[in-house]
């Protein structure tokens, strides 16, 4: 059974928040983000019902709160492995829990115009234009429902090339704080919440996912978590150099022979995570190591967000 805790997100969390709100225990937004306010309300409910007070909505608390069995797995687990890997790395990249990472919008603080989505595709590198163009081509009605009378302005910019896109992007922002303003902020966020746009973002990351699978096979790793690890390495770090690979393979050769298959898989992933992190620039080693070991171990805290990959993303040691 799925459990929902600090760091969880999705429609199930909305249902939890809504019920807690009805009971007068929660006053925050129904945003599907299991934060401190939601955890506090869950603990209050558990105290009132004489349940174990741990702030986790497991099977017992879920039944008591919502009057039904907890789902067998999170809704995200029903998505493709490609989508789940992107959701995980997108959460790391944006510090916004999935599915919110798919609709993350940032302004021109880095001279890239507007950055959008799980991997912060942007106008400056001309990586955002293909997403918007594909949405217009394949899902025009969705674009019309999101942007309404503002859509022609966006279309004109896309049709006129990168300089026009950059001018458009900067015209939507506060010139001092470089933050996208309304109504454009809300419209881009609404776009990122549509399943059509999320599917296109997953398609845009397909080549990196293909390479991640190939990299997992190269290191004789078999799990979905290994693919997620390699995908995150490709996104954040670009590759694994030959010198690092030699260190990793040396670690593999030194592993005890009496490990179970799962134990061996985890130990190998820990080696990949640690060695790749150590090869990063000194100022980034701690962050990279924390992030990569979170995936290798299946849990951890990154950028203040607690992760349990199997519960939140349906990513475990199952074979990919």
Tab-separated table of N, CA and C in Angstrom, residues 55-193:
chain	number	residue	atom	x	y	z
A	55	UNK	N	2.812	11.544	11.453
A	55	UNK	CA	2.665	12.472	10.332
A	55	UNK	C	2.634	11.802	8.980
A	56	UNK	N	2.593	10.482	8.950
A	56	UNK	CA	2.568	9.723	7.697
A	56	UNK	C	1.165	9.171	7.478
A	57	UNK	N	0.631	9.381	6.275
A	57	UNK	CA	-0.678	8.824	5.948
A	57	UNK	C	-0.447	7.462	5.298
A	58	UNK	N	-0.273	6.461	6.169
A	58	UNK	CA	-0.165	5.087	5.716
A	58	UNK	C	-1.543	4.465	5.618
A	59	UNK	N	-1.626	3.142	5.424
A	59	UNK	CA	-2.919	2.478	5.237
A	59	UNK	C	-3.928	2.731	6.354
A	60	UNK	N	-3.466	2.695	7.617
A	60	UNK	CA	-4.397	2.862	8.741
A	60	UNK	C	-4.933	4.291	8.788
A	61	UNK	N	-4.038	5.280	8.701
A	61	UNK	CA	-4.475	6.679	8.736
A	61	UNK	C	-5.310	7.016	7.512
A	62	UNK	N	-4.936	6.502	6.339
A	62	UNK	CA	-5.696	6.762	5.114
A	62	UNK	C	-7.131	6.267	5.267
A	63	UNK	N	-7.302	5.043	5.797
A	63	UNK	CA	-8.632	4.472	6.004
A	63	UNK	C	-9.432	5.308	7.000
A	64	UNK	N	-8.788	5.701	8.091
A	64	UNK	CA	-9.489	6.478	9.120
A	64	UNK	C	-9.882	7.859	8.605
A	65	UNK	N	-9.033	8.454	7.788
A	65	UNK	CA	-9.260	9.816	7.312
A	65	UNK	C	-10.251	9.867	6.154
A	66	UNK	N	-10.092	8.971	5.201
A	66	UNK	CA	-10.875	9.050	3.958
A	66	UNK	C	-11.923	7.949	3.829
A	67	UNK	N	-11.915	6.995	4.748
A	67	UNK	CA	-12.927	5.949	4.715
A	67	UNK	C	-12.770	4.968	3.573
A	68	UNK	N	-11.565	4.808	3.080
A	68	UNK	CA	-11.300	3.874	1.993
A	68	UNK	C	-9.868	3.394	2.082
A	69	UNK	N	-9.603	2.291	1.394
A	69	UNK	CA	-8.249	1.755	1.411
A	69	UNK	C	-7.286	2.660	0.663
A	70	UNK	N	-6.070	2.727	1.152
A	70	UNK	CA	-5.031	3.473	0.433
A	70	UNK	C	-4.746	2.780	-0.892
A	71	UNK	N	-4.410	3.547	-1.916
A	71	UNK	CA	-4.077	2.923	-3.202
A	71	UNK	C	-2.854	2.024	-3.060
A	72	UNK	N	-2.773	1.030	-3.939
A	72	UNK	CA	-1.652	0.090	-3.869
A	72	UNK	C	-0.335	0.771	-4.181
A	73	UNK	N	-0.379	1.811	-5.008
A	73	UNK	CA	0.837	2.520	-5.401
A	73	UNK	C	0.483	3.964	-5.735
A	74	UNK	N	1.446	4.878	-5.713
A	74	UNK	CA	1.144	6.278	-6.063
A	74	UNK	C	0.708	6.387	-7.516
A	75	UNK	N	-0.091	7.399	-7.815
A	75	UNK	CA	-0.586	7.573	-9.184
A	75	UNK	C	0.568	7.692	-10.175
A	76	UNK	N	1.658	8.311	-9.747
A	76	UNK	CA	2.804	8.494	-10.617
A	76	UNK	C	3.395	7.158	-11.068
A	77	UNK	N	3.204	6.112	-10.251
A	77	UNK	CA	3.768	4.802	-10.577
A	77	UNK	C	3.145	4.202	-11.830
A	78	UNK	N	1.960	4.679	-12.210
A	78	UNK	CA	1.308	4.176	-13.411
A	78	UNK	C	1.901	4.768	-14.688
A	79	UNK	N	2.719	5.811	-14.544
A	79	UNK	CA	3.339	6.437	-15.711
A	79	UNK	C	4.525	5.596	-16.195
A	80	UNK	N	5.006	5.901	-17.380
A	80	UNK	CA	6.161	5.198	-17.927
A	80	UNK	C	7.395	5.468	-17.078
A	81	UNK	N	8.381	4.575	-17.172
A	81	UNK	CA	9.634	4.799	-16.453
A	81	UNK	C	10.286	6.091	-16.914
A	82	UNK	N	10.183	6.400	-18.204
A	82	UNK	CA	10.730	7.655	-18.728
A	82	UNK	C	10.138	8.858	-18.004
A	83	UNK	N	8.814	8.839	-17.825
A	83	UNK	CA	8.117	9.942	-17.161
A	83	UNK	C	8.540	10.031	-15.699
A	84	UNK	N	8.651	8.873	-15.029
A	84	UNK	CA	8.994	8.870	-13.602
A	84	UNK	C	10.426	9.344	-13.363
A	85	UNK	N	11.349	8.922	-14.234
A	85	UNK	CA	12.735	9.402	-14.105
A	85	UNK	C	12.805	10.911	-14.300
A	86	UNK	N	12.060	11.412	-15.282
A	86	UNK	CA	12.035	12.858	-15.518
A	86	UNK	C	11.424	13.585	-14.328
A	87	UNK	N	10.363	13.023	-13.749
A	87	UNK	CA	9.721	13.652	-12.588
A	87	UNK	C	10.691	13.728	-11.408
A	88	UNK	N	11.477	12.671	-11.202
A	88	UNK	CA	12.439	12.663	-10.106
A	88	UNK	C	13.542	13.689	-10.335
A	89	UNK	N	14.186	13.625	-11.495
A	89	UNK	CA	15.258	14.584	-11.781
A	89	UNK	C	14.703	16.004	-11.849
A	90	UNK	N	13.493	16.167	-12.385
A	90	UNK	CA	12.867	17.484	-12.424
A	90	UNK	C	12.642	18.052	-11.034
A	91	UNK	N	12.305	17.191	-10.079
A	91	UNK	CA	12.140	17.638	-8.694
A	91	UNK	C	13.469	18.119	-8.128
A	92	UNK	N	14.548	17.373	-8.417
A	92	UNK	CA	15.880	17.817	-7.999
A	92	UNK	C	16.240	19.154	-8.651
A	93	UNK	N	16.021	19.245	-9.960
A	93	UNK	CA	16.463	20.412	-10.727
A	93	UNK	C	15.738	21.688	-10.326
A	94	UNK	N	14.458	21.581	-10.024
A	94	UNK	CA	13.645	22.769	-9.759
A	94	UNK	C	13.361	22.988	-8.272
A	95	UNK	N	13.728	22.005	-7.434
A	95	UNK	CA	13.373	22.035	-6.007
A	95	UNK	C	11.862	22.180	-5.829
A	96	UNK	N	11.113	21.620	-6.783
A	96	UNK	CA	9.660	21.644	-6.753
A	96	UNK	C	9.168	20.217	-6.937
A	97	UNK	N	8.434	19.718	-5.961
A	97	UNK	CA	8.028	18.318	-5.967
A	97	UNK	C	7.131	18.020	-7.161
A	98	UNK	N	7.397	16.899	-7.845
A	98	UNK	CA	6.556	16.449	-8.953
A	98	UNK	C	5.127	16.221	-8.452
A	99	UNK	N	4.101	16.568	-9.259
A	99	UNK	CA	4.190	17.015	-10.651
A	99	UNK	C	4.424	18.509	-10.838
A	100	UNK	N	4.623	19.238	-9.734
A	100	UNK	CA	4.825	20.683	-9.841
A	100	UNK	C	6.031	21.064	-10.670
A	101	UNK	N	7.039	20.177	-10.715
A	101	UNK	CA	8.246	20.488	-11.485
A	101	UNK	C	7.943	20.663	-12.973
A	102	UNK	N	6.914	20.003	-13.468
A	102	UNK	CA	6.569	20.101	-14.891
A	102	UNK	C	6.037	21.491	-15.252
A	103	UNK	N	5.612	22.257	-14.258
A	103	UNK	CA	5.065	23.582	-14.526
A	103	UNK	C	5.895	24.687	-13.878
A	104	UNK	N	7.149	24.371	-13.538
A	104	UNK	CA	8.026	25.367	-12.917
A	104	UNK	C	8.431	26.426	-13.950
A	105	UNK	N	8.321	27.702	-13.585
A	105	UNK	CA	8.626	28.820	-14.485
A	105	UNK	C	9.599	29.762	-13.792
A	106	UNK	N	10.717	30.068	-14.439
A	106	UNK	CA	11.647	31.066	-13.906
A	106	UNK	C	11.961	32.098	-14.986
A	107	UNK	N	12.347	33.283	-14.525
A	107	UNK	CA	12.565	34.407	-15.436
A	107	UNK	C	13.996	34.517	-15.924
A	108	UNK	N	14.360	35.725	-16.347
A	108	UNK	CA	15.593	35.971	-17.091
A	108	UNK	C	16.799	36.240	-16.184
A	109	UNK	N	16.820	35.618	-14.990
A	109	UNK	CA	17.945	35.848	-14.075
A	109	UNK	C	19.260	35.324	-14.647
A	110	UNK	N	19.172	34.351	-15.578
A	110	UNK	CA	20.371	33.738	-16.151
A	110	UNK	C	20.544	34.066	-17.636
A	111	UNK	N	19.838	35.111	-18.092
A	111	UNK	CA	19.923	35.555	-19.488
A	111	UNK	C	19.420	34.505	-20.476
A	112	UNK	N	18.460	33.686	-20.032
A	112	UNK	CA	17.881	32.679	-20.925
A	112	UNK	C	16.413	32.972	-21.240
A	113	UNK	N	15.949	34.148	-20.920
A	113	UNK	CA	14.574	34.530	-21.244
A	113	UNK	C	13.597	33.982	-20.244
A	114	UNK	N	12.926	32.900	-20.606
A	114	UNK	CA	12.043	32.160	-19.711
A	114	UNK	C	12.518	30.713	-19.696
A	115	UNK	N	12.619	30.145	-18.500
A	115	UNK	CA	12.925	28.723	-18.357
A	115	UNK	C	11.677	28.030	-17.831
A	116	UNK	N	11.405	26.840	-18.361
A	116	UNK	CA	10.098	26.214	-18.113
A	116	UNK	C	10.228	24.700	-18.018
A	117	UNK	N	9.473	24.128	-17.101
A	117	UNK	CA	9.324	22.681	-17.065
A	117	UNK	C	10.336	21.950	-16.206
A	118	UNK	N	10.262	20.629	-16.266
A	118	UNK	CA	11.039	19.771	-15.382
A	118	UNK	C	12.539	19.957	-15.538
A	119	UNK	N	13.010	20.188	-16.765
A	119	UNK	CA	14.439	20.383	-16.998
A	119	UNK	C	14.776	21.815	-17.376
A	120	UNK	N	13.844	22.729	-17.088
A	120	UNK	CA	14.069	24.154	-17.312
A	120	UNK	C	14.545	24.448	-18.743
A	121	UNK	N	13.782	23.908	-19.713
A	121	UNK	CA	14.014	24.265	-21.110
A	121	UNK	C	13.788	25.769	-21.254
A	122	UNK	N	14.549	26.436	-22.125
A	122	UNK	CA	14.478	27.892	-22.156
A	122	UNK	C	14.629	28.462	-23.566
A	123	UNK	N	14.270	29.727	-23.692
A	123	UNK	CA	14.351	30.413	-24.983
A	123	UNK	C	15.805	30.671	-25.390
A	124	UNK	N	16.664	30.975	-24.416
A	124	UNK	CA	18.044	31.340	-24.734
A	124	UNK	C	18.809	30.237	-25.432
A	125	UNK	N	18.588	29.007	-25.008
A	125	UNK	CA	19.243	27.862	-25.630
A	125	UNK	C	18.380	27.229	-26.717
A	126	UNK	N	17.242	27.862	-26.986
A	126	UNK	CA	16.285	27.405	-28.007
A	126	UNK	C	15.792	25.985	-27.741
A	127	UNK	N	15.693	25.629	-26.451
A	127	UNK	CA	15.164	24.319	-26.086
A	127	UNK	C	13.690	24.367	-25.696
A	128	UNK	N	13.173	25.574	-25.368
A	128	UNK	CA	11.761	25.724	-25.029
A	128	UNK	C	10.891	25.851	-26.274
A	129	UNK	N	11.419	26.493	-27.310
A	129	UNK	CA	10.638	26.693	-28.524
A	129	UNK	C	10.042	25.396	-29.078
A	130	UNK	N	10.810	24.296	-29.164
A	130	UNK	CA	10.234	23.059	-29.709
A	130	UNK	C	9.059	22.522	-28.902
A	131	UNK	N	9.084	22.710	-27.578
A	131	UNK	CA	7.961	22.245	-26.752
A	131	UNK	C	6.700	23.024	-27.096
A	132	UNK	N	6.834	24.352	-27.162
A	132	UNK	CA	5.673	25.197	-27.456
A	132	UNK	C	5.182	24.975	-28.884
A	133	UNK	N	6.103	24.815	-29.812
A	133	UNK	CA	5.718	24.583	-31.206
A	133	UNK	C	5.002	23.244	-31.361
A	134	UNK	N	5.484	22.226	-30.638
A	134	UNK	CA	4.829	20.919	-30.713
A	134	UNK	C	3.446	20.969	-30.082
A	135	UNK	N	3.305	21.724	-29.015
A	135	UNK	CA	1.984	21.900	-28.404
A	135	UNK	C	1.034	22.578	-29.384
A	136	UNK	N	1.524	23.600	-30.080
A	136	UNK	CA	0.675	24.297	-31.061
A	136	UNK	C	0.289	23.378	-32.208
A	137	UNK	N	1.233	22.573	-32.630
A	137	UNK	CA	0.989	21.698	-33.772
A	137	UNK	C	0.060	20.527	-33.431
A	138	UNK	N	0.266	19.946	-32.251
A	138	UNK	CA	-0.462	18.721	-31.917
A	138	UNK	C	-1.626	18.917	-30.949
A	139	UNK	N	-1.607	20.032	-30.206
A	139	UNK	CA	-2.640	20.241	-29.172
A	139	UNK	C	-3.071	21.711	-29.152
A	140	UNK	N	-3.449	22.207	-30.299
A	140	UNK	CA	-3.789	23.627	-30.413
A	140	UNK	C	-4.933	24.012	-29.472
A	141	UNK	N	-5.927	23.152	-29.338
A	141	UNK	CA	-7.061	23.484	-28.480
A	141	UNK	C	-6.616	23.668	-27.026
A	142	UNK	N	-5.665	22.863	-26.592
A	142	UNK	CA	-5.137	23.017	-25.230
A	142	UNK	C	-4.453	24.367	-25.097
A	143	UNK	N	-3.654	24.741	-26.089
A	143	UNK	CA	-2.974	26.036	-26.059
A	143	UNK	C	-3.974	27.183	-26.049
A	144	UNK	N	-5.043	27.053	-26.815
A	144	UNK	CA	-6.072	28.101	-26.839
A	144	UNK	C	-6.781	28.207	-25.493
A	145	UNK	N	-7.022	27.063	-24.858
A	145	UNK	CA	-7.695	27.063	-23.552
A	145	UNK	C	-6.804	27.653	-22.467
A	146	UNK	N	-5.481	27.534	-22.627
A	146	UNK	CA	-4.548	28.059	-21.625
A	146	UNK	C	-4.280	29.547	-21.836
A	147	UNK	N	-3.990	29.931	-23.081
A	147	UNK	CA	-3.521	31.293	-23.354
A	147	UNK	C	-4.605	32.245	-23.877
A	148	UNK	N	-5.724	31.714	-24.380
A	148	UNK	CA	-6.847	32.521	-24.849
A	148	UNK	C	-6.393	33.640	-25.803
A	149	UNK	N	-6.766	34.878	-25.503
A	149	UNK	CA	-6.471	35.988	-26.416
A	149	UNK	C	-4.979	36.338	-26.463
A	150	UNK	N	-4.187	35.793	-25.553
A	150	UNK	CA	-2.756	36.060	-25.524
A	150	UNK	C	-1.968	35.145	-26.453
A	151	UNK	N	-2.604	34.104	-26.975
A	151	UNK	CA	-1.880	33.130	-27.779
A	151	UNK	C	-1.253	33.731	-29.041
A	152	UNK	N	-1.927	34.610	-29.791
A	152	UNK	CA	-1.294	35.166	-30.995
A	152	UNK	C	0.040	35.856	-30.717
A	153	UNK	N	0.150	36.507	-29.575
A	153	UNK	CA	1.405	37.182	-29.247
A	153	UNK	C	2.540	36.167	-29.070
A	154	UNK	N	2.242	35.064	-28.403
A	154	UNK	CA	3.228	34.011	-28.225
A	154	UNK	C	3.571	33.372	-29.568
A	155	UNK	N	2.571	33.128	-30.385
A	155	UNK	CA	2.799	32.535	-31.708
A	155	UNK	C	3.665	33.435	-32.586
A	156	UNK	N	3.391	34.717	-32.551
A	156	UNK	CA	4.182	35.660	-33.356
A	156	UNK	C	5.657	35.599	-32.969
A	157	UNK	N	5.919	35.532	-31.668
A	157	UNK	CA	7.307	35.464	-31.199
A	157	UNK	C	7.973	34.174	-31.648
A	158	UNK	N	7.267	33.061	-31.531
A	158	UNK	CA	7.824	31.775	-31.940
A	158	UNK	C	8.124	31.751	-33.441
A	159	UNK	N	7.273	32.407	-34.212
A	159	UNK	CA	7.440	32.404	-35.663
A	159	UNK	C	8.533	33.330	-36.152
A	160	UNK	N	8.982	34.242	-35.292
A	160	UNK	CA	9.957	35.249	-35.716
A	160	UNK	C	11.386	34.937	-35.285
A	161	UNK	N	11.609	33.792	-34.606
A	161	UNK	CA	12.962	33.396	-34.265
A	161	UNK	C	13.386	33.762	-32.856
A	162	UNK	N	14.618	33.385	-32.513
A	162	UNK	CA	15.127	33.540	-31.147
A	162	UNK	C	15.114	34.987	-30.647
A	163	UNK	N	15.603	35.972	-31.407
A	163	UNK	CA	15.589	37.347	-30.869
A	163	UNK	C	14.194	37.799	-30.466
A	164	UNK	N	13.195	37.445	-31.283
A	164	UNK	CA	11.817	37.828	-30.958
A	164	UNK	C	11.339	37.102	-29.711
A	165	UNK	N	11.725	35.836	-29.551
A	165	UNK	CA	11.342	35.083	-28.365
A	165	UNK	C	11.956	35.695	-27.102
A	166	UNK	N	13.192	36.143	-27.210
A	166	UNK	CA	13.848	36.754	-26.062
A	166	UNK	C	13.183	38.081	-25.707
A	167	UNK	N	12.815	38.863	-26.735
A	167	UNK	CA	12.110	40.130	-26.467
A	167	UNK	C	10.756	39.851	-25.815
A	168	UNK	N	10.059	38.853	-26.329
A	168	UNK	CA	8.772	38.477	-25.740
A	168	UNK	C	8.966	38.075	-24.281
A	169	UNK	N	9.941	37.216	-24.022
A	169	UNK	CA	10.171	36.729	-22.660
A	169	UNK	C	10.420	37.879	-21.699
A	170	UNK	N	11.268	38.806	-22.101
A	170	UNK	CA	11.615	39.915	-21.204
A	170	UNK	C	10.454	40.884	-21.019
A	171	UNK	N	9.565	40.944	-22.013
A	171	UNK	CA	8.404	41.831	-21.888
A	171	UNK	C	7.391	41.309	-20.884
A	172	UNK	N	7.498	40.016	-20.496
A	172	UNK	CA	6.543	39.431	-19.553
A	172	UNK	C	7.016	39.555	-18.109
A	173	UNK	N	8.186	40.186	-17.893
A	173	UNK	CA	8.818	40.132	-16.581
A	173	UNK	C	9.047	41.502	-15.950
A	174	UNK	N	9.154	41.455	-14.645
A	174	UNK	CA	9.628	42.613	-13.896
A	174	UNK	C	11.095	42.818	-14.278
A	175	UNK	N	11.452	43.993	-14.836
A	175	UNK	CA	12.817	44.186	-15.334
A	175	UNK	C	13.879	44.200	-14.240
A	176	UNK	N	13.482	44.418	-12.995
A	176	UNK	CA	14.452	44.449	-11.896
A	176	UNK	C	14.614	43.061	-11.283
A	177	UNK	N	13.500	42.466	-10.878
A	177	UNK	CA	13.576	41.153	-10.221
A	177	UNK	C	13.655	40.006	-11.231
A	178	UNK	N	13.323	40.304	-12.489
A	178	UNK	CA	13.376	39.311	-13.571
A	178	UNK	C	12.538	38.081	-13.255
A	179	UNK	N	11.343	38.339	-12.768
A	179	UNK	CA	10.377	37.279	-12.505
A	179	UNK	C	9.199	37.438	-13.451
A	180	UNK	N	8.753	36.329	-14.016
A	180	UNK	CA	7.617	36.362	-14.938
A	180	UNK	C	6.382	36.809	-14.165
A	181	UNK	N	5.658	37.756	-14.750
A	181	UNK	CA	4.494	38.326	-14.077
A	181	UNK	C	3.201	37.742	-14.639
A	182	UNK	N	2.122	38.003	-13.922
A	182	UNK	CA	0.798	37.607	-14.408
A	182	UNK	C	0.395	38.494	-15.593
A	183	UNK	N	-0.388	37.978	-16.545
A	183	UNK	CA	-1.007	36.646	-16.522
A	183	UNK	C	-0.114	35.534	-17.055
A	184	UNK	N	1.085	35.889	-17.546
A	184	UNK	CA	1.925	34.884	-18.193
A	184	UNK	C	2.406	33.812	-17.231
A	185	UNK	N	2.712	34.183	-15.986
A	185	UNK	CA	3.173	33.198	-15.013
A	185	UNK	C	2.113	32.112	-14.819
A	186	UNK	N	0.899	32.543	-14.567
A	186	UNK	CA	-0.176	31.588	-14.344
A	186	UNK	C	-0.485	30.753	-15.569
A	187	UNK	N	-0.385	31.361	-16.745
A	187	UNK	CA	-0.684	30.617	-17.968
A	187	UNK	C	0.364	29.551	-18.246
A	188	UNK	N	1.644	29.898	-18.068
A	188	UNK	CA	2.686	28.882	-18.271
A	188	UNK	C	2.570	27.759	-17.241
A	189	UNK	N	2.240	28.101	-16.004
A	189	UNK	CA	2.054	27.071	-14.990
A	189	UNK	C	0.882	26.159	-15.354
A	190	UNK	N	-0.183	26.767	-15.844
A	190	UNK	CA	-1.340	25.963	-16.266
A	190	UNK	C	-0.967	25.040	-17.417
A	191	UNK	N	-0.131	25.531	-18.327
A	191	UNK	CA	0.325	24.699	-19.441
A	191	UNK	C	1.092	23.487	-18.931
A	192	UNK	N	1.988	23.697	-17.968
A	192	UNK	CA	2.788	22.604	-17.440
A	192	UNK	C	1.987	21.576	-16.670
A	193	UNK	N	0.781	21.939	-16.235
A	193	UNK	CA	-0.063	20.979	-15.517
A	193	UNK	C	-0.858	20.084	-16.455
